[in-house]
XYZ file of C-alpha atoms in Angstrom:
568
model
C -34.653 46.244 -73.649
C -32.211 48.778 -75.012
C -33.589 52.315 -75.049
C -32.911 54.357 -78.138
C -33.520 57.951 -79.078
C -32.263 60.775 -81.228
C -31.220 64.336 -80.602
C -34.082 66.595 -81.652
C -36.338 69.426 -80.565
C -39.902 68.293 -79.883
C -43.134 70.169 -79.232
C -46.872 69.692 -79.357
C -48.051 69.461 -82.966
C -44.606 68.994 -84.531
C -45.695 66.060 -86.702
C -49.166 67.313 -87.629
C -48.289 67.933 -91.250
C -50.854 68.866 -93.875
C -50.848 68.112 -97.593
C -50.924 71.723 -98.693
C -52.620 72.683 -101.915
C -50.033 74.257 -104.240
C -52.064 77.308 -105.293
C -51.520 79.053 -108.584
C -50.293 82.638 -108.704
C -52.375 85.228 -110.565
C -50.659 88.350 -111.848
C -52.468 91.606 -111.142
C -51.184 93.631 -114.067
C -52.718 96.803 -112.591
C -50.243 96.538 -109.727
C -47.192 95.226 -111.608
C -44.711 98.039 -112.189
C -41.887 98.924 -114.531
C -40.311 96.612 -117.106
C -42.894 94.038 -118.231
C -40.165 91.515 -119.111
C -38.961 91.346 -115.516
C -38.607 88.081 -113.593
C -38.957 89.797 -110.214
C -42.031 88.756 -108.219
C -43.937 90.523 -105.432
C -46.475 88.073 -104.003
C -49.356 89.055 -101.727
C -50.685 86.180 -99.659
C -50.058 83.541 -97.011
C -46.346 82.840 -97.205
C -46.666 79.099 -96.522
C -49.019 78.681 -99.497
C -46.936 81.070 -101.597
C -43.783 79.025 -100.977
C -45.719 75.893 -101.949
C -46.819 77.696 -105.115
C -43.173 78.365 -106.027
C -42.081 74.779 -105.420
C -42.226 73.327 -108.941
C -40.735 76.224 -110.897
C -38.113 77.378 -108.386
C -36.998 74.189 -106.661
C -33.194 74.279 -106.415
C -33.016 77.739 -108.040
C -32.745 80.340 -105.238
C -29.148 81.326 -104.417
C -29.826 83.369 -101.272
C -32.734 83.420 -98.833
C -32.942 86.078 -96.125
C -35.829 86.053 -93.675
C -36.564 88.155 -90.629
C -39.531 86.302 -89.115
C -41.544 87.445 -86.076
C -39.427 86.826 -82.993
C -42.236 85.574 -80.723
C -41.111 87.894 -77.949
C -44.538 88.739 -76.560
C -44.163 92.360 -77.640
C -46.625 92.457 -80.540
C -45.526 94.112 -83.772
C -47.844 96.635 -85.306
C -48.104 94.474 -88.410
C -47.653 90.986 -86.948
C -49.255 89.082 -84.101
C -45.911 88.342 -82.473
C -47.291 86.863 -79.253
C -47.726 83.239 -80.260
C -47.685 80.193 -78.050
C -44.232 78.708 -78.480
C -45.287 75.390 -80.026
C -47.293 77.198 -82.692
C -44.310 79.417 -83.525
C -42.036 76.395 -83.921
C -44.584 74.693 -86.189
C -44.868 77.842 -88.291
C -41.109 77.988 -88.727
C -40.653 74.255 -89.375
C -43.130 74.148 -92.267
C -41.675 77.209 -93.913
C -38.040 76.237 -93.444
C -38.688 72.847 -95.032
C -40.123 74.533 -98.121
C -37.360 77.140 -98.185
C -34.699 74.444 -98.097
C -36.246 72.853 -101.188
C -36.078 76.159 -103.053
C -32.386 76.725 -102.295
C -29.810 75.929 -104.966
C -27.250 73.294 -104.021
C -24.656 76.048 -103.501
C -27.136 78.424 -101.862
C -27.433 79.807 -98.335
C -30.236 80.870 -96.006
C -29.829 83.730 -93.514
C -32.343 83.897 -90.655
C -32.392 86.930 -88.363
C -33.618 86.266 -84.830
C -33.279 87.547 -81.262
C -31.962 85.832 -78.146
C -35.403 84.597 -77.048
C -35.720 82.120 -79.919
C -32.173 81.765 -81.240
C -31.352 78.544 -79.384
C -34.598 76.829 -80.376
C -34.270 77.983 -83.983
C -30.665 76.740 -84.159
C -31.713 73.209 -83.128
C -34.656 73.283 -85.532
C -32.373 74.377 -88.393
C -29.831 71.680 -87.500
C -32.626 69.154 -87.975
C -33.923 70.578 -91.262
C -30.676 71.645 -92.965
C -28.287 69.259 -91.225
C -25.835 70.283 -88.539
C -22.951 69.800 -90.969
C -24.439 72.584 -93.122
C -24.335 75.180 -90.343
C -22.037 78.014 -91.458
C -22.057 80.737 -88.780
C -24.063 82.648 -86.245
C -23.507 86.365 -86.766
C -24.063 88.898 -83.977
C -25.451 92.161 -85.344
C -25.377 95.385 -83.359
C -28.868 96.803 -83.892
C -28.516 99.276 -81.056
C -31.329 101.595 -82.030
C -34.016 98.969 -82.531
C -36.917 98.834 -80.096
C -35.859 97.901 -76.589
C -32.182 98.625 -77.174
C -32.096 102.223 -75.992
C -32.208 103.363 -72.410
C -31.509 101.275 -69.330
C -31.682 97.562 -68.755
C -34.932 95.699 -68.319
C -35.394 94.710 -64.710
C -32.551 92.270 -63.880
C -31.591 91.777 -67.498
C -28.964 93.570 -69.534
C -29.931 95.989 -72.278
C -30.445 94.269 -75.627
C -28.451 95.709 -78.481
C -27.708 92.627 -80.601
C -29.689 90.373 -82.849
C -28.420 87.213 -84.485
C -28.292 85.788 -87.988
C -28.132 82.014 -88.386
C -26.476 81.033 -91.658
C -26.945 77.598 -93.231
C -25.814 76.140 -96.539
C -27.944 73.798 -98.621
C -24.795 71.714 -99.142
C -21.712 72.950 -97.295
C -19.365 70.944 -99.528
C -20.617 72.866 -102.575
C -20.696 76.276 -100.879
C -18.417 78.784 -102.664
C -16.189 81.076 -100.645
C -17.991 84.153 -99.367
C -17.086 87.433 -101.025
C -16.190 89.293 -97.842
C -17.452 91.118 -95.894
C -14.351 93.246 -95.633
C -13.232 96.273 -93.685
C -11.013 98.615 -95.752
C -8.287 100.854 -94.327
C -6.192 103.154 -96.523
C -2.628 101.788 -96.435
C -0.723 104.927 -95.460
C -3.260 105.576 -92.709
C -2.827 102.030 -91.440
C 0.986 102.220 -91.473
C 0.901 105.543 -89.627
C -1.396 103.957 -87.036
C 1.156 101.180 -86.532
C 3.919 103.758 -86.094
C 1.870 105.833 -83.622
C 1.042 102.723 -81.603
C 4.625 101.501 -81.625
C 3.632 98.357 -83.496
C 5.786 96.584 -86.053
C 4.607 96.882 -89.668
C 5.893 93.725 -91.335
C 4.975 94.221 -95.010
C 8.197 96.062 -95.919
C 9.823 93.896 -98.635
C 9.328 93.898 -102.411
C 9.989 90.987 -104.757
C 11.687 93.033 -107.479
C 12.651 90.026 -109.621
C 11.021 86.597 -109.178
C 13.974 84.972 -110.977
C 13.976 81.936 -113.245
C 12.199 78.842 -111.943
C 13.724 75.390 -112.456
C 11.818 72.215 -111.594
C 13.715 70.032 -109.091
C 11.132 67.487 -107.983
C 7.794 66.842 -106.318
C 6.349 65.837 -102.969
C 2.723 65.307 -101.911
C 0.283 66.913 -99.517
C -1.623 65.075 -96.801
C -4.128 63.720 -99.324
C -1.432 62.467 -101.677
C -1.823 65.285 -104.209
C 1.306 66.459 -106.025
C 3.278 69.527 -104.938
C 5.764 70.636 -107.612
C 8.957 72.234 -106.273
C 11.159 74.720 -108.134
C 14.410 76.469 -107.314
C 14.472 80.168 -108.156
C 17.621 81.552 -109.798
C 18.271 85.319 -109.819
C 15.688 86.355 -107.211
C 16.014 89.995 -106.151
C 14.270 91.626 -103.183
C 14.441 95.179 -101.794
C 12.764 97.073 -99.000
C 9.895 99.427 -99.817
C 12.065 102.385 -98.788
C 14.904 101.228 -101.066
C 12.517 100.940 -104.010
C 11.071 104.376 -103.213
C 14.552 105.950 -103.105
C 15.554 104.187 -106.316
C 12.487 105.446 -108.171
C 12.438 108.896 -106.549
C 8.937 108.423 -105.138
C 7.392 108.390 -101.675
C 6.904 105.127 -99.751
C 3.133 105.593 -100.165
C 3.567 105.777 -103.940
C 5.830 102.729 -103.780
C 3.122 100.724 -102.020
C 0.669 101.762 -104.702
C 3.089 100.971 -107.533
C 4.573 97.725 -106.222
C 1.834 96.594 -103.820
C 1.208 93.397 -105.789
C 4.791 92.270 -105.006
C 5.058 93.512 -101.405
C 5.474 90.685 -98.881
C 6.622 89.645 -95.451
C 8.036 86.287 -94.358
C 6.761 83.993 -91.620
C 7.611 80.620 -90.179
C 3.966 79.556 -90.374
C 3.424 76.089 -88.920
C 1.746 74.409 -91.869
C 1.928 70.826 -93.094
C 2.906 72.055 -96.584
C 5.878 74.022 -95.227
C 6.986 71.006 -93.176
C 6.969 68.816 -96.298
C 9.019 71.394 -98.240
C 11.556 71.569 -95.401
C 11.820 67.766 -95.371
C 12.227 67.686 -99.162
C 14.966 70.347 -98.980
C 16.871 68.413 -96.331
C 16.481 64.982 -97.960
C 17.716 66.276 -101.313
C 20.546 68.457 -99.933
C 19.166 71.587 -101.576
C 21.186 74.710 -100.791
C 19.406 77.283 -102.960
C 18.103 80.208 -100.916
C 14.777 80.571 -102.719
C 12.260 77.856 -103.610
C 8.740 78.029 -104.970
C 5.972 75.458 -105.148
C 2.852 74.928 -107.243
C -0.100 72.858 -106.066
C -3.899 72.836 -106.040
C -5.304 73.550 -102.555
C -8.395 71.560 -101.594
C -9.618 74.155 -99.085
C -9.327 77.881 -98.499
C -9.788 80.830 -100.848
C -7.434 79.381 -103.492
C -9.004 75.923 -103.573
C -9.394 74.258 -106.935
C -6.787 76.391 -108.747
C -3.017 76.156 -109.200
C -1.447 78.226 -106.417
C 2.178 79.392 -106.138
C 4.080 79.952 -102.895
C 7.638 81.208 -102.256
C 9.994 80.028 -99.498
C 13.321 81.455 -98.299
C 16.279 79.863 -96.559
C 16.943 76.545 -94.798
C 13.897 76.995 -92.527
C 11.649 77.762 -95.516
C 10.168 81.042 -94.312
C 6.949 81.540 -96.263
C 6.272 84.664 -98.349
C 2.953 86.223 -97.283
C 1.729 88.676 -99.919
C 0.166 92.028 -99.120
C -1.968 91.580 -102.256
C -3.838 88.735 -100.525
C -5.139 91.189 -97.923
C -5.304 94.469 -99.859
C -7.068 96.067 -102.794
C -6.651 99.137 -104.997
C -9.769 101.312 -104.897
C -9.926 104.532 -106.926
C -6.158 104.472 -107.308
C -5.448 104.063 -103.580
C -4.125 100.919 -101.840
C -6.322 99.668 -99.013
C -5.659 96.943 -96.455
C -8.591 94.538 -96.711
C -9.466 92.634 -93.545
C -12.159 89.999 -93.483
C -14.771 90.737 -90.846
C -15.718 88.080 -88.381
C -19.108 87.231 -86.914
C -19.724 90.610 -85.271
C -21.298 93.200 -87.552
C -21.889 96.734 -86.343
C -24.954 98.217 -88.049
C -25.543 100.930 -85.474
C -24.516 103.754 -87.815
C -27.025 102.556 -90.393
C -29.870 102.425 -87.879
C -29.850 106.160 -87.230
C -31.678 107.181 -90.422
C -33.476 103.898 -90.905
C -36.974 105.380 -90.751
C -36.232 107.349 -93.942
C -35.159 104.357 -96.025
C -37.572 103.566 -98.809
C -39.891 106.383 -97.720
C -41.940 103.905 -95.665
C -42.347 103.602 -91.896
C -42.231 100.130 -90.364
C -41.777 100.413 -86.582
C -39.650 97.836 -84.770
C -39.111 95.459 -87.676
C -37.193 97.372 -90.312
C -33.643 96.384 -91.252
C -31.096 98.645 -93.004
C -30.344 98.138 -96.692
C -26.651 98.128 -95.759
C -27.128 94.895 -93.794
C -28.953 93.147 -96.634
C -26.403 94.465 -99.156
C -23.586 92.920 -97.164
C -25.352 89.545 -97.142
C -26.359 89.575 -100.815
C -22.890 90.606 -102.016
C -21.259 87.907 -99.891
C -23.056 84.991 -101.497
C -24.572 85.981 -104.862
C -23.688 87.421 -108.256
C -25.733 89.674 -110.536
C -28.713 87.806 -111.936
C -28.942 85.312 -109.054
C -32.278 84.885 -107.270
C -32.797 86.315 -103.770
C -35.947 85.416 -101.796
C -37.576 86.857 -98.670
C -40.811 85.236 -97.511
C -41.325 87.672 -94.576
C -40.822 90.781 -96.695
C -42.161 93.301 -94.150
C -41.301 96.768 -95.429
C -39.613 95.459 -98.597
C -35.956 95.980 -97.640
C -34.645 92.713 -99.101
C -36.368 93.190 -102.456
C -35.346 96.864 -102.658
C -31.706 96.038 -101.935
C -31.593 93.056 -104.301
C -33.121 95.217 -107.042
C -30.464 97.922 -106.649
C -27.747 95.246 -106.761
C -28.958 93.723 -110.030
C -30.262 90.485 -108.532
C -33.544 88.848 -109.421
C -35.837 88.678 -106.435
C -39.012 87.146 -104.998
C -40.759 88.797 -102.053
C -43.779 87.456 -100.168
C -45.926 89.482 -97.784
C -49.382 88.560 -96.530
C -50.552 91.730 -94.826
C -51.805 95.051 -96.111
C -48.192 96.233 -95.997
C -47.705 94.383 -99.290
C -49.490 97.435 -100.738
C -48.800 100.185 -98.181
C -45.081 99.400 -97.779
C -43.591 96.876 -100.216
C -45.269 98.061 -103.410
C -44.831 101.714 -102.519
C -41.172 101.225 -101.718
C -40.377 99.135 -104.801
C -42.156 101.588 -107.085
C -39.923 104.293 -105.607
C -36.832 102.139 -106.196
C -37.739 101.636 -109.852
C -38.309 105.391 -110.146
C -34.763 105.978 -108.843
C -35.167 106.867 -105.155
C -31.869 107.801 -103.468
C -32.264 106.402 -99.944
C -30.446 103.486 -98.338
C -27.573 102.195 -100.483
C -28.596 104.078 -103.645
C -25.701 106.532 -103.700
C -23.196 103.872 -102.675
C -24.101 101.676 -105.675
C -24.915 104.597 -108.015
C -28.531 103.522 -108.352
C -30.320 105.363 -111.171
C -33.615 103.476 -111.272
C -35.076 101.012 -113.761
C -36.250 97.433 -113.890
C -39.609 96.214 -112.705
C -41.606 93.511 -110.951
C -44.786 91.527 -111.405
C -47.411 91.625 -108.668
C -49.125 88.326 -107.863
C -52.068 87.265 -105.742
C -52.547 83.722 -104.471
C -55.555 82.073 -106.065
C -58.423 80.819 -103.943
C -58.656 77.032 -103.369
C -59.338 75.061 -106.542
C -62.058 72.998 -104.855
C -64.663 74.266 -102.408
C -67.523 72.598 -100.556
C -70.971 72.823 -102.072
C -73.298 75.103 -100.101
C -76.051 72.474 -99.868
C -74.530 69.083 -100.592
C -71.641 67.290 -98.807
C -69.504 67.351 -101.925
C -66.670 69.395 -103.414
C -66.868 71.342 -106.635
C -64.553 73.469 -108.748
C -64.329 77.006 -107.409
C -66.601 79.153 -109.640
C -63.974 81.938 -109.588
C -61.697 79.720 -111.728
C -61.564 79.904 -115.500
C -60.879 76.630 -117.302
C -57.296 77.705 -117.993
C -56.857 78.303 -114.263
C -58.296 74.858 -113.533
C -55.782 73.273 -115.915
C -52.872 75.187 -114.404
C -53.969 74.280 -110.866
C -54.292 70.563 -111.664
C -50.865 70.574 -113.305
C -49.385 72.165 -110.185
C -51.112 69.678 -107.868
C -49.807 66.749 -109.914
C -46.294 68.224 -110.069
C -46.410 69.050 -113.793
C -45.061 72.183 -115.433
C -48.009 74.046 -116.933
C -47.182 74.577 -120.615
C -50.228 74.109 -122.901
C -49.249 72.652 -126.273
C -51.609 70.794 -128.586
C -53.488 68.123 -126.661
C -51.383 68.493 -123.539
C -51.570 71.051 -120.737
C -48.234 70.217 -119.140
C -45.325 67.878 -118.601
C -43.309 66.530 -115.688
C -40.463 65.260 -117.835
C -39.880 64.803 -121.531
C -41.649 61.428 -121.279
C -44.674 62.232 -119.082
C -47.605 64.461 -120.086
C -51.002 65.534 -118.754
C -54.300 66.123 -120.593
C -57.215 67.842 -118.844
C -60.691 67.953 -120.337
C -64.353 68.686 -119.628
C -65.357 66.115 -122.235
C -66.670 62.626 -121.447
C -63.689 60.293 -121.648
C -64.104 56.826 -123.160
C -61.739 54.367 -124.833
C -62.051 56.114 -128.196
C -61.254 59.486 -126.606
C -58.181 58.041 -124.880
C -56.891 56.599 -128.161
C -57.331 59.942 -129.924
C -55.191 61.697 -127.305
C -52.618 58.907 -127.285
C -51.959 59.480 -130.974
C -49.953 62.538 -129.896
C -47.626 60.526 -127.652
C -44.190 59.403 -128.767
C -42.357 56.215 -127.949
C -41.788 55.561 -124.229
C -44.056 58.451 -123.239
C -46.866 58.233 -120.675
C -50.066 60.167 -120.074
C -52.405 61.242 -117.258
C -55.906 62.301 -118.250
C -58.056 64.334 -115.844
C -61.788 64.554 -116.549
C -65.111 65.072 -114.832
C -66.778 61.946 -116.267
C -65.423 58.828 -117.884
C -66.460 55.379 -119.136
C -66.316 52.737 -116.412
C -64.104 49.648 -116.744
C -62.002 50.940 -119.619
C -59.164 48.694 -120.717
C -56.303 51.202 -120.630
C -52.749 50.806 -121.947
C -50.036 50.612 -119.275
C -48.768 54.090 -120.096
C -52.147 55.819 -119.582
C -53.931 56.728 -116.344
C -57.380 58.348 -116.123
C -58.276 60.411 -113.042
C -61.502 62.125 -112.034
C -62.249 65.662 -110.928
C -62.731 66.230 -108.007
C -62.326 62.748 -106.442
C -58.673 62.119 -107.275
C -57.705 65.715 -106.509
C -59.116 65.423 -102.988
C -56.708 62.583 -102.321
C -53.723 64.720 -103.326
C -53.988 67.650 -100.910
C -56.063 69.586 -98.396
C -58.321 72.225 -99.962
C -59.636 73.415 -96.582
C -56.389 74.905 -95.269
C -57.178 77.510 -92.669
C -54.784 80.369 -92.127
C -54.742 80.012 -88.355
C -51.100 81.098 -88.433
C -51.943 84.740 -88.816
C -48.604 85.814 -87.404
C -46.501 85.371 -90.485
């Protein structure tokens, strides 16, 4: 018999999934702070249940998720039990990552910071949950001053000074280009460095006059998409020094003034250039300058009409300085895209002062989170951190004008996160505040996870509605369990689509009662009714279903979830 298998990471308890109760969130207005119209959320409670609570409203909404979970190193955090048996740690991560993936927008990304003890296992687990094709990068981050990184090596091992960030897309095909991160070098400083090092600085030509373009024909790229070809009549180029002498300015001023038209040429080995060379030869074109227009399918210019210039028989390509530079405060800077090594050492030195809260061994610099958030989000996008710790992600997102959701189960939700975020709203000047000119403002709402909707009776082997629940809370909880949006209106407490509604009542439900509620339904609409007691053997229309409390709720999820995973 043929043996079959699949590539996966397995462990004890991997498939022991529970039907989690999607708890409701209760705002504690005494702890909410700042602008009452805010959409920011600080949630205190078990992060697995909190993520489940967010599922209906925020599914497919979150643009960026950053988490810095316990690393399971055996060196216990002050605030986390970080010495878990490995199978338990993997189960903890699997359940949360599955929920986090559901919350991500289709063009969203998740960034998971981890150390070398668990990185390999986490990578395989993420490949399984997000899909290997959606893996983006693994970033090495120099966190030199974190615990264990200073001093000598440990026994036979090398000193640890790097952590890692695994980056996954929800759907790589829909992932926009990252906005950086970039390293900026002032242009005159860079050119002088090249001179001092005896290196050749190639960006020395200026396209003074782009000439008149005349269409001469088309070819196609490798996918059969049209490339329009033009000859350029009256093109004029000069060196930067010639332009500077002509205008009576310094070369530095010339770079600033004409930087958008500064270029160098290259014989880049690209399929597009090869096709232009073939077209030139086949059509006996003798013009010195050609240009093309096409729509790239990949790269930073994908999806838009892009123009390129070529010179001579061998079609040397114009490479523009503007594609790798930027004017900042009137100065021209060379802009180089960083790779997968990020040096955060300088930002670790004053880390204990950030946010005016102390969080030994687990704190990350706002600069690191800023770099991530700015790479993949715009103002107003949602950022989520379900292992909020000292509140760095929420604080940074707030200063950058993003909406945010932070989840923290421990007492540090009050002693660290709330304290820090209150300071941010009041205008504290630590971390990235000066860099982004943070002046304070905004707000957040503070939420607690509700207790279970159903609890066991003290004397009888039955379940009953939790006496801490008001009837409105009961209705909201049942809507959430059934997957309905809680939005009381008339006879209905919620809806799952424009054609499906839910009615929840304490009244005895019989055929007459059902008909009275149905009068509020439109054509092609259906109804679920939840009640405590109802008439037996009712003859119900096809578009109506009657369910009982608590019997039918018990079949939907587990109300006895125990927070044995106290390490989150």
